[in-house]
Tab-separated table of C-alpha atoms and ligand atoms in Angstrom:
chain	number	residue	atom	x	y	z
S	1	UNK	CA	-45.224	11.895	20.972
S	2	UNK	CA	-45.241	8.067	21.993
S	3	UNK	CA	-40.874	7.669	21.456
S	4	UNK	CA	-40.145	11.097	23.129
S	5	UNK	CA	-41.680	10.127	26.087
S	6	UNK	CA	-40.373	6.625	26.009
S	7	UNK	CA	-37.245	8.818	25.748
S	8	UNK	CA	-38.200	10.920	28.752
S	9	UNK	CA	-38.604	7.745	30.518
S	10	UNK	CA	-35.682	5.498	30.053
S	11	UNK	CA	-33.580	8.908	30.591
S	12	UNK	CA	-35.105	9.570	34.063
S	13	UNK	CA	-34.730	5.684	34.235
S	14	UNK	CA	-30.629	6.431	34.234
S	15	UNK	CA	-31.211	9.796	36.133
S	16	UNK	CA	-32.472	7.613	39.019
S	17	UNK	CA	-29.021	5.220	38.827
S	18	UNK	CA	-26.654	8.835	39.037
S	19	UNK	CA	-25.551	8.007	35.753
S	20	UNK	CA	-26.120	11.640	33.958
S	21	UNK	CA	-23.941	11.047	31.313
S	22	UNK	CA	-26.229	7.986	29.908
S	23	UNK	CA	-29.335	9.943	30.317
S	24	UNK	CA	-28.143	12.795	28.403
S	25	UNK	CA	-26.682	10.690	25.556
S	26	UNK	CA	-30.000	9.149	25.377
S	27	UNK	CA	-31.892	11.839	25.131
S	28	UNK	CA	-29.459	13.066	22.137
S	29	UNK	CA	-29.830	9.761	20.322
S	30	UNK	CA	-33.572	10.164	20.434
S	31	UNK	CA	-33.201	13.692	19.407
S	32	UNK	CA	-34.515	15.716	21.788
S	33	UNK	CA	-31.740	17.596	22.699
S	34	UNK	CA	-33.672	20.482	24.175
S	35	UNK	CA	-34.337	18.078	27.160
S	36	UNK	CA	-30.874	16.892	27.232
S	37	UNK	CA	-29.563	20.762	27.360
S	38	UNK	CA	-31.732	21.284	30.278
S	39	UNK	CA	-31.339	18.616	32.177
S	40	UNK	CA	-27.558	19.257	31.594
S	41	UNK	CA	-27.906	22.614	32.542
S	42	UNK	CA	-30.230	21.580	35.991
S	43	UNK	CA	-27.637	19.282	37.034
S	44	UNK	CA	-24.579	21.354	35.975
S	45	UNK	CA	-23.401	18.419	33.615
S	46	UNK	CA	-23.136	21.029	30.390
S	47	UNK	CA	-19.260	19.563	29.628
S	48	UNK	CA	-21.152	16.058	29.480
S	49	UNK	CA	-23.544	17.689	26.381
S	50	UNK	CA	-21.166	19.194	25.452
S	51	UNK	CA	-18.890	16.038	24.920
S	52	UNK	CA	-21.590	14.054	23.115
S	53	UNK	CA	-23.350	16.700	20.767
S	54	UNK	CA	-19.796	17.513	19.636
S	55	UNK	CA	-19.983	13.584	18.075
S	56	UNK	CA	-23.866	14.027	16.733
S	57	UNK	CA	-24.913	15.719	13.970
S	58	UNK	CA	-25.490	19.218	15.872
S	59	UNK	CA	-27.174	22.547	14.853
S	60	UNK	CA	-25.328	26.228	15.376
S	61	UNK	CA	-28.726	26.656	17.612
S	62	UNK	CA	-27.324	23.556	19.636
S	63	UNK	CA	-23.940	24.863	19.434
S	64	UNK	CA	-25.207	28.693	20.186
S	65	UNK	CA	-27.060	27.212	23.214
S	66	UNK	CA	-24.113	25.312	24.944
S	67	UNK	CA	-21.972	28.620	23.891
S	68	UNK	CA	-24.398	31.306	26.041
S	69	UNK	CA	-24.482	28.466	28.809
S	70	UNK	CA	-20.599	28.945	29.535
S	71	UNK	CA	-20.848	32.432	28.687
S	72	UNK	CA	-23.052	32.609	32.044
S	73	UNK	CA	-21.016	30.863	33.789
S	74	UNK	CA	-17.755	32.889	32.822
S	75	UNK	CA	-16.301	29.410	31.558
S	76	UNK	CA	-14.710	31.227	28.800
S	77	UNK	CA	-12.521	28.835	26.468
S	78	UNK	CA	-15.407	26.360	26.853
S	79	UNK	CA	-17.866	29.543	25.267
S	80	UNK	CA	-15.536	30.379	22.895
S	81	UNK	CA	-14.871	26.715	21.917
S	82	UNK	CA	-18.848	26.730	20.914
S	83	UNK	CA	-19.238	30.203	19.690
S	84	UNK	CA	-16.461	28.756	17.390
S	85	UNK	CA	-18.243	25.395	15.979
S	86	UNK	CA	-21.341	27.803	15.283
S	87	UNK	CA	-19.116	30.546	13.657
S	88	UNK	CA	-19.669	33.527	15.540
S	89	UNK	CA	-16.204	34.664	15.644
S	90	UNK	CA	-15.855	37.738	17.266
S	91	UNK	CA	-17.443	36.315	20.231
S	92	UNK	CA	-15.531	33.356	20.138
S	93	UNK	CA	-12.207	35.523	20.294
S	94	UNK	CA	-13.724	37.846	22.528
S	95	UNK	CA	-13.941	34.327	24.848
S	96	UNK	CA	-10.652	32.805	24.342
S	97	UNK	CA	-8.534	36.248	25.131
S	98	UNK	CA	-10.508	36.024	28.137
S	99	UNK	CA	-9.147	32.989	29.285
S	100	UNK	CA	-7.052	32.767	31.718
S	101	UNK	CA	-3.818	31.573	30.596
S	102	UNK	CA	-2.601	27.883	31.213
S	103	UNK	CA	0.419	25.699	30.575
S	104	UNK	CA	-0.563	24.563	27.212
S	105	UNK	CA	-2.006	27.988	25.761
S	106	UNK	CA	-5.239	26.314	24.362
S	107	UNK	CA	-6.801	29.671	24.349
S	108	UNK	CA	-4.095	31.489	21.818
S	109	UNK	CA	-4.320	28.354	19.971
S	110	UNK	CA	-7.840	28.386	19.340
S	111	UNK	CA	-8.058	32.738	19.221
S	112	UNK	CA	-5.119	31.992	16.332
S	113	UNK	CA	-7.661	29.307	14.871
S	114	UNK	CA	-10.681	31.691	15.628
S	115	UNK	CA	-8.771	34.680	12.949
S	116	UNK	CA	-7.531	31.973	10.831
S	117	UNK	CA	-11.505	30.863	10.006
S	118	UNK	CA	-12.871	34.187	10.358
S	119	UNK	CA	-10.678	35.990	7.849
S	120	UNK	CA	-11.982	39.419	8.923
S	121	UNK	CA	-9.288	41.989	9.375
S	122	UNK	CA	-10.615	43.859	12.353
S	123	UNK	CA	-10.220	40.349	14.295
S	124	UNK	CA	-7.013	39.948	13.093
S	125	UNK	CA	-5.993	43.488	14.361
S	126	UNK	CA	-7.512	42.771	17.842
S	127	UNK	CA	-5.699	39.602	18.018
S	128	UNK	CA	-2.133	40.678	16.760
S	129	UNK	CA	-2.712	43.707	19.250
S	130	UNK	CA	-2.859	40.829	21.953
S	131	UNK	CA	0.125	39.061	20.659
S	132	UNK	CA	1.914	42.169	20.861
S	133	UNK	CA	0.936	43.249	24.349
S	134	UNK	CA	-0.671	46.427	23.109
S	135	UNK	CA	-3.650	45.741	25.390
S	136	UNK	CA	-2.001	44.149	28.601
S	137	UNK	CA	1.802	45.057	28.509
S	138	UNK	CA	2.689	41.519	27.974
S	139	UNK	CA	3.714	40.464	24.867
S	140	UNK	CA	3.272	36.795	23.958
S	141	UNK	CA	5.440	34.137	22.717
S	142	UNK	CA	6.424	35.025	19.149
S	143	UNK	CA	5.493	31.525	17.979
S	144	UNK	CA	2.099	32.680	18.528
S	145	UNK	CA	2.449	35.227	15.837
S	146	UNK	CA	4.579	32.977	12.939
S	147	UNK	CA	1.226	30.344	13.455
S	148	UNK	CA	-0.893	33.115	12.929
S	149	UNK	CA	0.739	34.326	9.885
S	150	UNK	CA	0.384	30.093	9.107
S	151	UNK	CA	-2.971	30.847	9.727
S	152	UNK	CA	-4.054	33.474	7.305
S	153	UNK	CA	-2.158	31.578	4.725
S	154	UNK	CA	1.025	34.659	4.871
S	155	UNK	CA	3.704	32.399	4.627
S	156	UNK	CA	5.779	35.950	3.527
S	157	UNK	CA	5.105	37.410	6.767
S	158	UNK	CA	5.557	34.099	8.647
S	159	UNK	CA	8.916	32.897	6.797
S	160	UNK	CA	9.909	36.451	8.190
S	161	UNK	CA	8.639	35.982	12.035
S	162	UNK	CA	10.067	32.625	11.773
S	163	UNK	CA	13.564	33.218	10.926
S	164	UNK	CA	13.550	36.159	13.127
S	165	UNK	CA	12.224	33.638	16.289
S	166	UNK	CA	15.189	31.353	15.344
S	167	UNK	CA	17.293	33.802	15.632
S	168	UNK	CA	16.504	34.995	19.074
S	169	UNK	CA	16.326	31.455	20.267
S	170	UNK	CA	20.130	30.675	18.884
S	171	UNK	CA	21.842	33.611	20.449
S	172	UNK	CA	20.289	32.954	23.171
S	173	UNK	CA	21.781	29.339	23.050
S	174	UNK	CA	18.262	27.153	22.273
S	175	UNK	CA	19.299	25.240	19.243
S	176	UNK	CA	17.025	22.826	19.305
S	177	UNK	CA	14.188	25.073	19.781
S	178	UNK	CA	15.809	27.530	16.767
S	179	UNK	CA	16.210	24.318	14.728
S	180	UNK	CA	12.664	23.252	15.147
S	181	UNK	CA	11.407	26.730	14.349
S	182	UNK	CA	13.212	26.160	11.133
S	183	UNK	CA	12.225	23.123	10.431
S	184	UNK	CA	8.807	23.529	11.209
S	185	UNK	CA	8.515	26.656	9.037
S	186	UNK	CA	10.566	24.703	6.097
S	187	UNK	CA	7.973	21.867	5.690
S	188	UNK	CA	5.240	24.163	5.204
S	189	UNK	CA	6.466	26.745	2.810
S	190	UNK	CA	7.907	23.051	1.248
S	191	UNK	CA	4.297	21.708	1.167
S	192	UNK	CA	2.904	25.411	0.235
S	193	UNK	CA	5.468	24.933	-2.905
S	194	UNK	CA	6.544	28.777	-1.628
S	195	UNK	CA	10.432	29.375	-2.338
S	196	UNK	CA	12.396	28.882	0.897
S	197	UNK	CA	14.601	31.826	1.596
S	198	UNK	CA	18.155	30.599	1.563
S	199	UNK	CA	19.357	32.257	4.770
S	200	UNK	CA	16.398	29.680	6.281
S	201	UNK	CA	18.083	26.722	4.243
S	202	UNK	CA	21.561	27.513	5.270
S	203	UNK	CA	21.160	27.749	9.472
S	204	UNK	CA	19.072	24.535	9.284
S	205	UNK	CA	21.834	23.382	7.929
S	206	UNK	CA	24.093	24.251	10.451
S	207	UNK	CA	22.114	23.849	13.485
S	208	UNK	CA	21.372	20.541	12.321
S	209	UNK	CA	25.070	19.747	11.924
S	210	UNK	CA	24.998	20.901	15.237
S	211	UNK	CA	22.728	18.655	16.464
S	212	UNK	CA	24.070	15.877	14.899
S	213	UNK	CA	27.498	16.712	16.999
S	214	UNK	CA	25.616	15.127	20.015
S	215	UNK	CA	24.340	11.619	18.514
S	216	UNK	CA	27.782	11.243	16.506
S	217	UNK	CA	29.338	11.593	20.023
S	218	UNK	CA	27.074	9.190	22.197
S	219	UNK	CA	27.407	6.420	19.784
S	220	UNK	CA	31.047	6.710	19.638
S	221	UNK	CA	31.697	7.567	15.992
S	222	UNK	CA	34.132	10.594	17.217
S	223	UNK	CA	35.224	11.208	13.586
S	224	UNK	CA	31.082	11.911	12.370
S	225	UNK	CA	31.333	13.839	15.633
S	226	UNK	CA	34.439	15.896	14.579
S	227	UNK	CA	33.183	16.825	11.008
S	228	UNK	CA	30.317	18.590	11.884
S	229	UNK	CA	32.100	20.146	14.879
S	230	UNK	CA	34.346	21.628	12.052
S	231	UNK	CA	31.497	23.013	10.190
S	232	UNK	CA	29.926	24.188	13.421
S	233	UNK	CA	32.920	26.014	14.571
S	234	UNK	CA	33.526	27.496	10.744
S	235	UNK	CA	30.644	29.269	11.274
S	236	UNK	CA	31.034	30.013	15.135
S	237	UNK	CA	29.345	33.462	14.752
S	238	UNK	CA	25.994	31.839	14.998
S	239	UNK	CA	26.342	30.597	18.369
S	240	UNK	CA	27.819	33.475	20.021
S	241	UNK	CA	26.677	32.409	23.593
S	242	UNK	CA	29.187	29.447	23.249
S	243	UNK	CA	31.958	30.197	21.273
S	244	UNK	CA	34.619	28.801	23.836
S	245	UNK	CA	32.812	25.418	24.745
S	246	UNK	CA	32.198	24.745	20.925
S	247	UNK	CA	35.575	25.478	19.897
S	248	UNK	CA	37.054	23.393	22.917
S	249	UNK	CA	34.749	20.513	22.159
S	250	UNK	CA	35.776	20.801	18.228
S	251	UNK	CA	39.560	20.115	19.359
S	252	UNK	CA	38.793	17.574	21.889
S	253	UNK	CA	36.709	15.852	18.921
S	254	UNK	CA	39.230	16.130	16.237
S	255	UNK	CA	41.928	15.377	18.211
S	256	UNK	CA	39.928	12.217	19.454
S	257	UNK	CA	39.349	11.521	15.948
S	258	UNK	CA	43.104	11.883	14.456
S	259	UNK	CA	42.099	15.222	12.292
S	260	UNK	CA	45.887	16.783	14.281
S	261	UNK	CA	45.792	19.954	12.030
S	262	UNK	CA	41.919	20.679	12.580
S	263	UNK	CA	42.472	20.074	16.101
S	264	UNK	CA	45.691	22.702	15.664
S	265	UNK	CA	44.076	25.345	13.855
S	266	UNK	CA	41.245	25.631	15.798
S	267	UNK	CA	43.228	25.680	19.152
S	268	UNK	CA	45.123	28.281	17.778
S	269	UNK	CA	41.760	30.474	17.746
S	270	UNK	CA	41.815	29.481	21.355
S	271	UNK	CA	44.279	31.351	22.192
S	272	UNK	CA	42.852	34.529	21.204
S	273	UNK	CA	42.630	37.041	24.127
S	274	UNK	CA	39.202	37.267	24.549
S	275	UNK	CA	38.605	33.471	24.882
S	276	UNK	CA	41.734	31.896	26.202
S	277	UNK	CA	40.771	32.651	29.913
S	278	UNK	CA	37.371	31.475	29.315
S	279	UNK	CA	38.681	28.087	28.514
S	280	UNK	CA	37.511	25.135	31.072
S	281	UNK	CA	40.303	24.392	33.282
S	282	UNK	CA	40.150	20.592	32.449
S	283	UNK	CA	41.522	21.713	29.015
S	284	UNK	CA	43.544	24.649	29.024
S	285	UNK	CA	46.717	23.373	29.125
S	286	UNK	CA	45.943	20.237	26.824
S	287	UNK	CA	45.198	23.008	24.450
S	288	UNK	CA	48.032	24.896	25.378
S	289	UNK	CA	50.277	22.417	24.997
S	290	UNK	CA	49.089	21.602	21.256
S	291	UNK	CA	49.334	24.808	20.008
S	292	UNK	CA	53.335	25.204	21.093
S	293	UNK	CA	53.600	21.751	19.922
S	294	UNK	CA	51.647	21.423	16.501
S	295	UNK	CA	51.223	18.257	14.954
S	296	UNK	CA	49.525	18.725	11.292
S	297	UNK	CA	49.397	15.656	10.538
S	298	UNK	CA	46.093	14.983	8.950
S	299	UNK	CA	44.333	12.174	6.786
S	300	UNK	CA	42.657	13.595	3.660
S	301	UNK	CA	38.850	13.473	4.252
S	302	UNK	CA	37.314	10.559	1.893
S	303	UNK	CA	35.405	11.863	-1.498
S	304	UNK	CA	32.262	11.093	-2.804
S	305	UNK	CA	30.554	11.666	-6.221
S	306	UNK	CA	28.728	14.862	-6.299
S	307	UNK	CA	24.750	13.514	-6.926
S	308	UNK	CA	24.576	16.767	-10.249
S	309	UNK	CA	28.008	16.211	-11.949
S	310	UNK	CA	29.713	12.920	-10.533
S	311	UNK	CA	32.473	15.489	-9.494
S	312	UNK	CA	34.393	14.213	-6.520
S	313	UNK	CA	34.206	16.303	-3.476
S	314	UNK	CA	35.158	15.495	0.270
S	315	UNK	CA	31.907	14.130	1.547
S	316	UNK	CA	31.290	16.635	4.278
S	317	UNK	CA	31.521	19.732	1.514
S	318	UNK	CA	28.466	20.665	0.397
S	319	UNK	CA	29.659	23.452	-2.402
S	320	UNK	CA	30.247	21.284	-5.320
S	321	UNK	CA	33.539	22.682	-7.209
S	322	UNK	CA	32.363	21.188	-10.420
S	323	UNK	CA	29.364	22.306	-10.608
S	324	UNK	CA	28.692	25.183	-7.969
S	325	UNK	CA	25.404	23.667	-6.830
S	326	UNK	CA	24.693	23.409	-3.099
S	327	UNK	CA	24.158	19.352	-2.583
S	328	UNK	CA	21.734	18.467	-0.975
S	329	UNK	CA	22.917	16.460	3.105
S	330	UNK	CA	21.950	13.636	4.989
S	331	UNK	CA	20.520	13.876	7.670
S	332	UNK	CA	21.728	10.854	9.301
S	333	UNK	CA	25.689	12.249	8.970
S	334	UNK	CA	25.512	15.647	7.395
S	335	UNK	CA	27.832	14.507	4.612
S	336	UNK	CA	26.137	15.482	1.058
S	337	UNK	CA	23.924	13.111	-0.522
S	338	UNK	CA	24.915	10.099	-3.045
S	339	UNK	CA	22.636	9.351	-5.846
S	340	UNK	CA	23.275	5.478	-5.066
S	341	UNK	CA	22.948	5.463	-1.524
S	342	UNK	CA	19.356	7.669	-1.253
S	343	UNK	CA	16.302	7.005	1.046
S	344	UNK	CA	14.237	9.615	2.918
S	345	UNK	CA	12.794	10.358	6.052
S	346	UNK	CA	9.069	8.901	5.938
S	347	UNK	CA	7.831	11.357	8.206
S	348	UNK	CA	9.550	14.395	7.139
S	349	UNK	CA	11.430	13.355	3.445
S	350	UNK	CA	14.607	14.915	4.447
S	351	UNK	CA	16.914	12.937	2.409
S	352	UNK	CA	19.220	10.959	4.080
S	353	UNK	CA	22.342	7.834	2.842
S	354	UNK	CA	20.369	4.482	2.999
S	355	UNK	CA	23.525	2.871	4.859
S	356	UNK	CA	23.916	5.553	7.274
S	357	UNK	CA	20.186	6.383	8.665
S	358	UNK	CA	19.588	2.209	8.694
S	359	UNK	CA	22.718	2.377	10.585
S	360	UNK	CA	21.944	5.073	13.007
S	361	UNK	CA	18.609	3.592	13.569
S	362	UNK	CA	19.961	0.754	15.299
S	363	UNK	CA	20.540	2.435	18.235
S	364	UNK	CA	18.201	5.708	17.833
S	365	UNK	CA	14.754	5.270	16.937
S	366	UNK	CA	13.776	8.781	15.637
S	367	UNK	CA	14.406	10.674	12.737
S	368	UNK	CA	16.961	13.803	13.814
S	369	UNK	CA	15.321	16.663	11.409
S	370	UNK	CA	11.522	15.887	12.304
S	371	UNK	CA	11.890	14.012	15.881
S	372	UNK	CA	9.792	11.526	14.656
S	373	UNK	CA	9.733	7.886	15.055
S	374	UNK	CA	10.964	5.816	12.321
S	375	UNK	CA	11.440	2.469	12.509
S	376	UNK	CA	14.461	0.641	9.906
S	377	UNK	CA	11.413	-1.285	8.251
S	378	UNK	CA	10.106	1.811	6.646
S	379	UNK	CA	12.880	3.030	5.317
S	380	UNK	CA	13.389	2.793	1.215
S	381	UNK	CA	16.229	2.522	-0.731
S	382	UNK	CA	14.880	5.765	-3.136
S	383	UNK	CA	15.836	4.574	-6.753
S	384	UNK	CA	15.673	7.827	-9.155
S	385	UNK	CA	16.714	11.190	-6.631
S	386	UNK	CA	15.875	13.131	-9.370
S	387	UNK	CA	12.725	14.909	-7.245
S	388	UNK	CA	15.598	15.553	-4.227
S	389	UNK	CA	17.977	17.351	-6.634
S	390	UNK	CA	16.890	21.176	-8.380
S	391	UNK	CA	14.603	21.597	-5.678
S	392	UNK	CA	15.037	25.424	-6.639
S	393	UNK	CA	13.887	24.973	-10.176
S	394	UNK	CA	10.552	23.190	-8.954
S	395	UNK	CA	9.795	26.244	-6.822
S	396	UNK	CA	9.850	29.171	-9.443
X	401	LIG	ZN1	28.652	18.783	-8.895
X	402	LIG	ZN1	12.144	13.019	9.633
């Protein structure tokens, strides 16, 4: 016809300049995308098609054609990327576990994606074989294997990968990477409305506290800094790789901060055997020196109301005497919530005390739990807590 050779012609028009990539997307505007796959294909510009069909409205025969094109070439993520968008799965994972790996593991990413659409169990198999190692001898990052569980919608089976990832990743001394795991896993079996295991809850607690340790520090406020060291070192069995540093730095820190007795009992543990010769050099006989010399003196850590019962508890506890329910903390200070002081995350809705996160933004400028920026303007002084509180109750 008249317009698809008026096509032809103001394409060879930008073929004549060099300029492929404005030939090709005319040829695609005027629909003829047959010519614009050849010519593509003659000049080895396919990634250029490829680009601006992906924007068009495109047909799997498009897609199929731009698929067996890489396939020839052995360009296999980019033939398993279009064997994807036209739904021929098998060949698309077929493609991407060809890939050679890179730094960014695209390919697993898009295989987990791949099983995730397909829902066909004899993919799935093939691909969890690969996660395993099964077919090459080397087993993959178990992260791929939680997001594939994400994936197929198993957040049972994923819940259970993730907390066992988390736990590799904190003996072996990665807290941040064993908090994130947590975290990561929490939001979505939080926005699946799936019950979140308690054991989960509890050590993103603590490795949060323990994360906290570090900003409390840098800005100064030794006595934030000392509380959650305390917690930390209470429950020093899950972070077995550093038992002496942690317990050192929790006596520096309450020392620092005035808490004597803390400081005392938990130099005393020091001198256990096993760690006292592991003790840094700098220290040892500062610690030493506390333990034959004790000083308990010890202010009595402030209370707040509890958010259920109004109880008043010491505003690091989060075990409320009155009314045994675990409170919900702050992620700002890691003290337990107060119904008159409430706000949340906006990114991530971690509760956290109004005064405290507005504070701690003035100096950092993302949001500890989810890493996220947040700027102070955002933040909103949360009037009924009700939704924070019984979180356990909403779940059944
Ligand atoms: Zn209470
Ligand atoms: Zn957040």
């Amino acid at each position: 016809t008249q317009s698809l050779d008026g096509a032809k012609m103001v394409a060879r028009f930008f073929l004549q300049l060099g300029d492929y990539g404005s030939a090709i997307q005319f040829l695609v505007m005027s629909k003829c995308n047959n010519e614009a796959f050849t010519l593509a294909q003659q000049h080895n510009k396919m990634e250029i098609y490829a680009d601006i069909i992906g924007s068009e409205n495109t047909t799997n025969e498009d897609y199929q054609s731009i698929a067996l094109y890489f396939e020839g070439e052995k360009k296999h993520f980019q033939a398993g990327k279009f064997f994807l968008l036209c739904s021929q799965y098998a060949r698309a994972l077929k493609h991407f576990l060809k890939s050679p790996s890179t730094e960014d593991n695209m390919a697993i990413e898009m295989a987990i994606e791949t099983v995730g659409q397909a829902k066909d169990e004899a993919l799935t198999n093939q691909l969890i074989d690969y996660l395993m190692g099964e077919s090459d001898g080397m087993p993959k990052d178990a992260k791929y294997l939680f997001r594939l569980y994400m994936a197929l919608k198993q957040y049972r089976e994923a819940a259970r990968t993730a907390i066992i990832i988390a736990r590799e990743e904190q003996s072996a001394g990665n807290y941040r990477n064993a908090h994130d795991v947590l975290f990561s896993m929490y939001s979505e079996l939080k926005t699946q409305k799936i019950k979140i295991p308690s054991e989960m809850a509890t050590n993103l607690m603590i490795l949060h506290s323990y994360i906290l340790v570090k900003t409390h520090v840098k800005r100064g406020d030794h006595m934030k800094g000392a509380r959650m060291l305390i917690r930390v070192a209470n429950n020093i069995s899950k972070f077995p790789s550093h038992i002496v540093p942690i317990l050192t730095s929790t006596v520096i820190e309450c020392h620092r901060a005035g808490l004597k007795n803390s400081a005392f009992s938990f130099a005393a543990m020091l001198m256990r055997p096993e760690y006292r010769n592991k003790i840094d050099l700098k220290y040892k006989k500062k610690i030493e020196a506390m333990v034959r010399r004790p000083d308990t003196s010890e202010a009595e850590e402030p209370t707040t109301p509890c958010p259920y019962c109004e109880f008043l508890l010491p505003e690091c506890e989060l075990l409320c005497p009155g009314c045994k329910n675990n409170l919900p903390y702050c992620i700002a200070t890691g003290r337990h919530m107060v119904k008159n002081d409430w706000t949340a995350c906006p990114n991530c809705d971690f509760p956290a005390l109004h005064s405290e996160f507005k504070n701690m933004l003035q100096s950092e400028n993302i949001c500890p739990m989810c890493s996220e920026r947040v700027s102070i303007v955002h933040l909103k002084k949360i009037a009924d807590c009700t939704p924070y509180l019984n979180p356990e109750e909403m779940e059944q």
